[in-house]
Short mmCIF file of C-alpha atoms in Angstrom, two decimals:
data_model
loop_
_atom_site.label_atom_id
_atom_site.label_comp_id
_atom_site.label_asym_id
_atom_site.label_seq_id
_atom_site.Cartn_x
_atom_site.Cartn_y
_atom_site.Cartn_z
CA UNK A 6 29.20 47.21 -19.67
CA UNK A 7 27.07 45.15 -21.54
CA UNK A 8 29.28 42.56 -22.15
CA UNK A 9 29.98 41.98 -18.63
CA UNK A 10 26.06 42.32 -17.60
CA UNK A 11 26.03 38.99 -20.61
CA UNK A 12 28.74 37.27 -17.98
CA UNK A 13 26.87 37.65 -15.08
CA UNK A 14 23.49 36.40 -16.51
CA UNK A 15 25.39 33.26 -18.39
CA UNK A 16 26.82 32.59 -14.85
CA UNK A 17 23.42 32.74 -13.18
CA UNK A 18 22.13 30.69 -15.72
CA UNK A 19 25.15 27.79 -15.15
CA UNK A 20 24.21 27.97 -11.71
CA UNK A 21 20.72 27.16 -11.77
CA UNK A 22 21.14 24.56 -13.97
CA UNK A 23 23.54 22.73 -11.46
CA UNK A 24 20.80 23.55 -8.41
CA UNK A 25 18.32 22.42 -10.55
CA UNK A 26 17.33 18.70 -8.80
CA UNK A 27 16.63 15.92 -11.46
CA UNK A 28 17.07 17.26 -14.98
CA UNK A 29 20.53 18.83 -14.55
CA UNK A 30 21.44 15.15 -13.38
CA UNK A 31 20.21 13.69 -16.56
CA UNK A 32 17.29 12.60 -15.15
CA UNK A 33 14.80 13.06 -18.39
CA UNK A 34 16.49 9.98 -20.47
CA UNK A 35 15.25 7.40 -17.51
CA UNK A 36 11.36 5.83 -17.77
CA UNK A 37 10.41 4.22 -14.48
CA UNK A 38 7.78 1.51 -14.20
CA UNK A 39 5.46 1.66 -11.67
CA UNK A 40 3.56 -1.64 -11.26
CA UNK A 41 0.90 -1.93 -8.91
CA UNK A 42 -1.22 -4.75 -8.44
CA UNK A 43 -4.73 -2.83 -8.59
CA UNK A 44 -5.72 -0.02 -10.40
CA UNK A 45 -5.96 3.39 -8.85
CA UNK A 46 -9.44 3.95 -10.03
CA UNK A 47 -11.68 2.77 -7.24
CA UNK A 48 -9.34 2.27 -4.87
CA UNK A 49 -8.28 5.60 -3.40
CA UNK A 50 -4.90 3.78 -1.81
CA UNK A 51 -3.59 2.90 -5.29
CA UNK A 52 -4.15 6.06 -6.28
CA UNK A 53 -2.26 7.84 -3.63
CA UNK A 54 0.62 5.73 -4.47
CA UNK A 55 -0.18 6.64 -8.15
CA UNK A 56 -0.22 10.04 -7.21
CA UNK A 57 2.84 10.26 -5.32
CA UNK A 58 4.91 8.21 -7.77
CA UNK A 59 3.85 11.05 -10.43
CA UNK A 60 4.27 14.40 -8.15
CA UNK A 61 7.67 12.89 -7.88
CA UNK A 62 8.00 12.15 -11.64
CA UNK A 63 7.24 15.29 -12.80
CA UNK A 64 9.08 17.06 -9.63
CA UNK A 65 12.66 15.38 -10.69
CA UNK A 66 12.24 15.18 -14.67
CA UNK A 67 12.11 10.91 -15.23
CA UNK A 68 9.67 9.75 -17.40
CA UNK A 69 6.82 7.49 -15.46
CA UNK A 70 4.90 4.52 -16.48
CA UNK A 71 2.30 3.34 -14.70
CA UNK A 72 0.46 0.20 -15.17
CA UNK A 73 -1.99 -2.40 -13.29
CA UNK A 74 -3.71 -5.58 -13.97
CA UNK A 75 -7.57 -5.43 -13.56
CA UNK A 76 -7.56 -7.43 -10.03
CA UNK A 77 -5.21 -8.37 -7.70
CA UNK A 78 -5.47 -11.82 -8.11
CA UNK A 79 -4.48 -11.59 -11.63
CA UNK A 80 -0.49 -12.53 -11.35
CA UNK A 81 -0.53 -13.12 -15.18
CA UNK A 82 -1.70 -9.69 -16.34
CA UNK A 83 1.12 -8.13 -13.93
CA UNK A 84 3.64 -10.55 -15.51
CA UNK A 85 2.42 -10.06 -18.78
CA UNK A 86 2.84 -6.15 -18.45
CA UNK A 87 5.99 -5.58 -16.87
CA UNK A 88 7.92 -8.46 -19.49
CA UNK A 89 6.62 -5.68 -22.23
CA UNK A 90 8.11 -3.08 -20.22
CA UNK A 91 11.35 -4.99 -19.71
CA UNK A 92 11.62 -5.53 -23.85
CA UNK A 93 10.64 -2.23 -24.51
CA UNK A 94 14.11 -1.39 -21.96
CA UNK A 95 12.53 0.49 -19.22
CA UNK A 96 15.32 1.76 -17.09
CA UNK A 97 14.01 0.90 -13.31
CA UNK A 98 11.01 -1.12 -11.67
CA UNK A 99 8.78 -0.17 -8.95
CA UNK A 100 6.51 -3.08 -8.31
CA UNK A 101 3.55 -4.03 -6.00
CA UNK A 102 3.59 -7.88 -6.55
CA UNK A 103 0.14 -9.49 -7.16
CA UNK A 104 2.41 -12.79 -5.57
CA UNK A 105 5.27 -12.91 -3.06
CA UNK A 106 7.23 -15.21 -5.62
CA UNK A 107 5.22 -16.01 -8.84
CA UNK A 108 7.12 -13.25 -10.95
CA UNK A 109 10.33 -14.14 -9.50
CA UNK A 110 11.43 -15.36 -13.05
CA UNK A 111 9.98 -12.26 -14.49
CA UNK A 112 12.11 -9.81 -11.96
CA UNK A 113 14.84 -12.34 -13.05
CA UNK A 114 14.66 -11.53 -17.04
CA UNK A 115 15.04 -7.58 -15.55
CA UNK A 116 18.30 -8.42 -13.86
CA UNK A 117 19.89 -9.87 -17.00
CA UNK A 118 18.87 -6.43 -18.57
CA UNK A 119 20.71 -4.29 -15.68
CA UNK A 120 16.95 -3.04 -14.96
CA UNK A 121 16.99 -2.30 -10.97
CA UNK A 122 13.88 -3.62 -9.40
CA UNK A 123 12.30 -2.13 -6.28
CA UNK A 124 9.49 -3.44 -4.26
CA UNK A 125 6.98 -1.10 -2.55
CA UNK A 126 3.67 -1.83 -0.62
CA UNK A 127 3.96 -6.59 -0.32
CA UNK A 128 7.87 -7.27 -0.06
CA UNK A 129 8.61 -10.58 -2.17
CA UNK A 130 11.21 -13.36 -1.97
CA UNK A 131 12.95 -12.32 -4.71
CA UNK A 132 16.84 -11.99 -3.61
CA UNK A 133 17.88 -9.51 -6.23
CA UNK A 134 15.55 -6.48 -5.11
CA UNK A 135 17.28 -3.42 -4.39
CA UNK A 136 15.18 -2.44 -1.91
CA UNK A 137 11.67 -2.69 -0.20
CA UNK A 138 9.33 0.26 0.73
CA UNK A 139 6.25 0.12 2.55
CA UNK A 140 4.57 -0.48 5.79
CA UNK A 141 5.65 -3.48 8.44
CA UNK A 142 2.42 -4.88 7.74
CA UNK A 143 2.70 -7.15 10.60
CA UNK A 144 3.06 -4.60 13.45
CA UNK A 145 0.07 -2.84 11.43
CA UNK A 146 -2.00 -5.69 12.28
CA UNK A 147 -1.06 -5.84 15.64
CA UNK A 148 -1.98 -2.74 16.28
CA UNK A 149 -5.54 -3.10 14.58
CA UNK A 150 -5.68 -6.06 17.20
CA UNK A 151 -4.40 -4.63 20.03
CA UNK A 152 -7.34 -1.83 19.62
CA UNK A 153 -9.76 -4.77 19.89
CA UNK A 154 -8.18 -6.43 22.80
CA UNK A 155 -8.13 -3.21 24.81
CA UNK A 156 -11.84 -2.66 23.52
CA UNK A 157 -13.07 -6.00 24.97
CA UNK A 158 -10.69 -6.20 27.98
CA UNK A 159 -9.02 -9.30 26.60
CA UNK A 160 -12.70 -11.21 26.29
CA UNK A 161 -15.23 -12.13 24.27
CA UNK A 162 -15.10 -13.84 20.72
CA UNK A 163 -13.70 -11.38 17.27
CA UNK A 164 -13.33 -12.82 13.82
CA UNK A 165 -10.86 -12.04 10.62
CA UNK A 166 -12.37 -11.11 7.06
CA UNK A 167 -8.66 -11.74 5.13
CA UNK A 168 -7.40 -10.34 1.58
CA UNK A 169 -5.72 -12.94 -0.75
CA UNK A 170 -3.34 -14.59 1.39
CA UNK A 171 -0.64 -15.78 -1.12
CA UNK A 172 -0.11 -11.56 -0.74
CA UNK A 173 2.88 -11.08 1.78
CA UNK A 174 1.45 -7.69 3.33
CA UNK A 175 -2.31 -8.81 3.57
CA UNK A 176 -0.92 -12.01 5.12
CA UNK A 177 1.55 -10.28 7.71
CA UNK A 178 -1.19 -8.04 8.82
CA UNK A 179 -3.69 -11.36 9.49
CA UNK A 180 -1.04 -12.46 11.35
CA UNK A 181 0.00 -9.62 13.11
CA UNK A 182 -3.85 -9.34 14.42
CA UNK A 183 -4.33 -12.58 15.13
CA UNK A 184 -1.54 -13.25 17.61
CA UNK A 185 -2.23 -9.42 19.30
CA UNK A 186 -5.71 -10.91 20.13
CA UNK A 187 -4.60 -14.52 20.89
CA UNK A 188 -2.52 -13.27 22.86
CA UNK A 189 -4.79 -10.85 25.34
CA UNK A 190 -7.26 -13.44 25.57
CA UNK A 191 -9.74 -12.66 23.07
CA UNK A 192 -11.26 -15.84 20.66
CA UNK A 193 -10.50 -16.11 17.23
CA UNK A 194 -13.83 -17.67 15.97
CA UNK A 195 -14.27 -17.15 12.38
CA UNK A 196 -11.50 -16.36 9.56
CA UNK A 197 -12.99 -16.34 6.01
CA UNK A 198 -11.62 -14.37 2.69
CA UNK A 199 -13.11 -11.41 1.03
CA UNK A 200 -10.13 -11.03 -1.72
CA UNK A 201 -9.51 -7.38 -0.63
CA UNK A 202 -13.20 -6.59 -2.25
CA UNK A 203 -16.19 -4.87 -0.31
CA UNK A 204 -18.79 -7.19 -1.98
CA UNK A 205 -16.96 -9.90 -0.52
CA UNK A 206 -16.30 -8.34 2.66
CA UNK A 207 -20.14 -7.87 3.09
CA UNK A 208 -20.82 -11.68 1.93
CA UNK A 209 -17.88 -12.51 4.57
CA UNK A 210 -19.50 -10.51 7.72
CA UNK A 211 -23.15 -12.11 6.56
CA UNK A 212 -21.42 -15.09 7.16
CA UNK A 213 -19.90 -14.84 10.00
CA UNK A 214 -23.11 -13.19 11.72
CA UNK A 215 -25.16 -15.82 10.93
CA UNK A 216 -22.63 -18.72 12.07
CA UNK A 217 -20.81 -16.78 14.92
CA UNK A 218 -23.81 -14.39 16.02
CA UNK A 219 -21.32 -13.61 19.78
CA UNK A 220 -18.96 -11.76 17.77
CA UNK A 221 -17.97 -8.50 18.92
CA UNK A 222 -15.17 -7.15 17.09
CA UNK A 223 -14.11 -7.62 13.49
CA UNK A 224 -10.07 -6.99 11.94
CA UNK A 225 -10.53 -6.49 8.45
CA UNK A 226 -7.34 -6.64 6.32
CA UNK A 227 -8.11 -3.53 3.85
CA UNK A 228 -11.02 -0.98 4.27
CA UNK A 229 -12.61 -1.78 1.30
CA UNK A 230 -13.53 -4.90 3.01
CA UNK A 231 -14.34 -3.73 6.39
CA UNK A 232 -16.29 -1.23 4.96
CA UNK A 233 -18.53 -3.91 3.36
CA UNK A 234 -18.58 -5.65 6.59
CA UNK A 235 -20.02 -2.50 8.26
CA UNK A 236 -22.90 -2.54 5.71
CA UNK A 237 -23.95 -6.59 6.94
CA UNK A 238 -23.27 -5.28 10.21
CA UNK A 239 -25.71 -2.02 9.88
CA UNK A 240 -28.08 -4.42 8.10
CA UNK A 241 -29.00 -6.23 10.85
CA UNK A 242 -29.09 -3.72 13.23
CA UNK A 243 -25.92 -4.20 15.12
CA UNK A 244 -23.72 -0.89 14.07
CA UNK A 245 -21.62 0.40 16.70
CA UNK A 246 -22.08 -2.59 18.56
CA UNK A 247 -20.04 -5.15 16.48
CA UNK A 248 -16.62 -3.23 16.33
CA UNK A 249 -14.71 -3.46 13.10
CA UNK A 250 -11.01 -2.34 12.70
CA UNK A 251 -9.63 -1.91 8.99
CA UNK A 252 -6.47 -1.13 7.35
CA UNK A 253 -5.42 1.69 5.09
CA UNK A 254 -7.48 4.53 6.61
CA UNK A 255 -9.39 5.15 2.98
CA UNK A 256 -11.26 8.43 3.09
CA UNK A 257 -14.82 6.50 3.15
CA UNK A 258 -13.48 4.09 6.41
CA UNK A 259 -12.48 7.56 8.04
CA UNK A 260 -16.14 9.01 7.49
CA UNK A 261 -17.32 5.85 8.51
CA UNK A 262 -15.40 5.95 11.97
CA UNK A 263 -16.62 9.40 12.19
CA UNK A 264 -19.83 8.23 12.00
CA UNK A 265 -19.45 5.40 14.01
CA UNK A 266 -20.52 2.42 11.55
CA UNK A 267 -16.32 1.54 12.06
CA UNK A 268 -14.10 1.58 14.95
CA UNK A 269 -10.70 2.21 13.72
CA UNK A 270 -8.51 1.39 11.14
CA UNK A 271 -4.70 1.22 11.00
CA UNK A 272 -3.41 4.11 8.73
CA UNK A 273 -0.42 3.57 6.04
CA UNK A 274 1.06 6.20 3.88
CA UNK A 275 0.82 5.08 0.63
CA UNK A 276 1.32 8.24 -0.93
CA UNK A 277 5.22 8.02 -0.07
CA UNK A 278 5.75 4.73 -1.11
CA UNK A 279 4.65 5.85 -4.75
CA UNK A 280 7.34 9.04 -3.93
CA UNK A 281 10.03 6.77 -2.19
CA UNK A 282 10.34 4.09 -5.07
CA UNK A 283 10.66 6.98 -7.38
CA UNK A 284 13.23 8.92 -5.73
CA UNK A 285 15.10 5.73 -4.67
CA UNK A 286 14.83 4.46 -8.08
CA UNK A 287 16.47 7.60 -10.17
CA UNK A 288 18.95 7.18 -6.99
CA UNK A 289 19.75 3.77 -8.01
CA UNK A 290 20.16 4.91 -11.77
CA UNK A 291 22.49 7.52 -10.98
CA UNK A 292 24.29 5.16 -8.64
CA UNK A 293 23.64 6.33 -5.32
CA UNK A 294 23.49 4.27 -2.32
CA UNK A 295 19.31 2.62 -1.64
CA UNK A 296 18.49 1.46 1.98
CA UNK A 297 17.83 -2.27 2.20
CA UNK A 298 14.29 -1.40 3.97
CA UNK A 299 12.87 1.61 3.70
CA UNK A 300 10.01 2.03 5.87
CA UNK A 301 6.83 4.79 5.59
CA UNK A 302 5.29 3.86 8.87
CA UNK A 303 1.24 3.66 10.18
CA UNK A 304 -1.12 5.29 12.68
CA UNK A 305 -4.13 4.06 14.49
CA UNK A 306 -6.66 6.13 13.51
CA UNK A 307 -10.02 6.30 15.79
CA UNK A 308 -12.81 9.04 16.36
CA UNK A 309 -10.10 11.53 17.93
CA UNK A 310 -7.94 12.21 14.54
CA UNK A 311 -10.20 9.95 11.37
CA UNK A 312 -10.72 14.34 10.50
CA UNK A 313 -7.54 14.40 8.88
CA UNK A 314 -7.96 11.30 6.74
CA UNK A 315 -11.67 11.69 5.60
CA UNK A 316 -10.61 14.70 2.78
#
């Protein structure tokens, strides 16, 4: 009797091994790098990709690095990272270029190592990616724009507070914004860069008061920056009647819709791109098939659901 009670239990136990997701597979040998081009700390969108990208991690047995240069304008401490990460022979690359095609060469050097490299967040021109994951930053934008257009019935003068621009998804969601209000009617009067920083996003809206003082509405290509535009705007006086529209739906920029210092802002879901380049790169290790463009979608998010996002 015993000895056939010991069967049963080693045959359990050779079952759950092969349901078990991840480490059954082999998964624990692989390191993933995930690059992003800002750090998570102060900046609660890098850390919800963070965050996924290690739920997942930990979830399917990989090993994760994460890593980030101190802005996201410097392309040099990104390249300089993830070329120590390709000599040190980490197995797959999730990146968040700092430029659309400055670390082309770099992603090249990962290619002639057999490293797969997958690009979540600002797609880049690099031909070899496996795969790109993120937001279509453009139809983002024109959704931030058409809220402005249907605000103002198609008149009146708005303005554009930009990120860095050599960035494919700030750039696509400037456009995106731009043509949704050139094309209702409204005038594009002012577009100056804040570098995805609420300092400069303040300095920006100061700016743009003092030299465009008609303007009603405001797209702003990140929160942190329209949130620093709401502060000019609440400094002189004019909050809740100068509309500003953001993009990531931060918690702070949903309190601040609650509250009515902002008037929307275009939600992504950052917190799956982290998970998606994860899963899609142990997928790619264990050579399963990777969609081309994998895409995590965005809501407009206004007074009637900013609840959800200001936790």
């Amino acid at each position: 009797m015993a000895r056939r009670i010991t069967g049963i239990v080693t045959a359990l136990l050779v079952v759950l091994a092969l349901l078990t997701p991840g480490i059954s597979e082999g998964a624990a040998k692989y390191t993933i790098l995930l690059s992003m081009k800002g750090p998570g700390s102060g900046n609660p969108f890098w850390a919800a990709v963070e965050r996924g990208a290690r739920d997942t991690a930990k979830a399917m047995g990989v090993n994760l690095v994460v890593l980030a240069p101190p802005a996201e304008t410097d392309v040099q401490a990104q390249i300089a990272q993830i070329e120590d990460q390709i000599a040190k022979r980490v197995n797959a690359i999730v990146v968040a270029p700092t430029d659309v095609s400055a670390l082309n060469t770099t992603f090249d050097k990962a290619r002639a190592q057999k490293i797969p490299v997958l690009f979540v967040d600002t797609d880049g021109t690099w031909r070899s990616k496996l795969t790109f994951i993120g937001t279509d930053n453009r139809a983002g934008g024109v959704m931030g724009g058409q809220f402005l257009c249907g605000a103002f019935k198609g008149k009146g003068d708005v303005a554009i507070i930009t990120g860095v621009m050599t960035t494919q998804s700030i750039r696509s969601r400037v456009e995106g914004a731009r043509a949704a209000m050139a094309k209702c009617g409204l005038h594009v009067v002012a577009e100056l860069p804040a570098n995805s920083d609420r300092a400069l996003g303040q300095q920006a809206m100061e700016d743009i008061l003092t030299s465009k003082p008609a303007v009603k509405g405001i797209f702003a290509a990140n929160d942190l920056m329209a949130l620093g535009a709401a502060e000019a705007v609440k400094a002189r006086g004019k909050a809740g009647k100068v509309l500003i529209v953001g993009f990531d739906a931060i918690p702070e920029a949903a309190q601040a819709i609650l509250s009515g210092t902002m008037a929307a802002s275009v939600a992504q879901s950052p917190y799956n791109m982290g998970k998606f380049g994860v899963q899609n790169a142990l997928r790619a290790l264990t050579k399963k098939s990777v969609a081309k463009r994998i895409d995590t979608g965005t809501v407009l998010v206004t007074k009637k659901n900013a609840a959800q996002y200001a936790k």
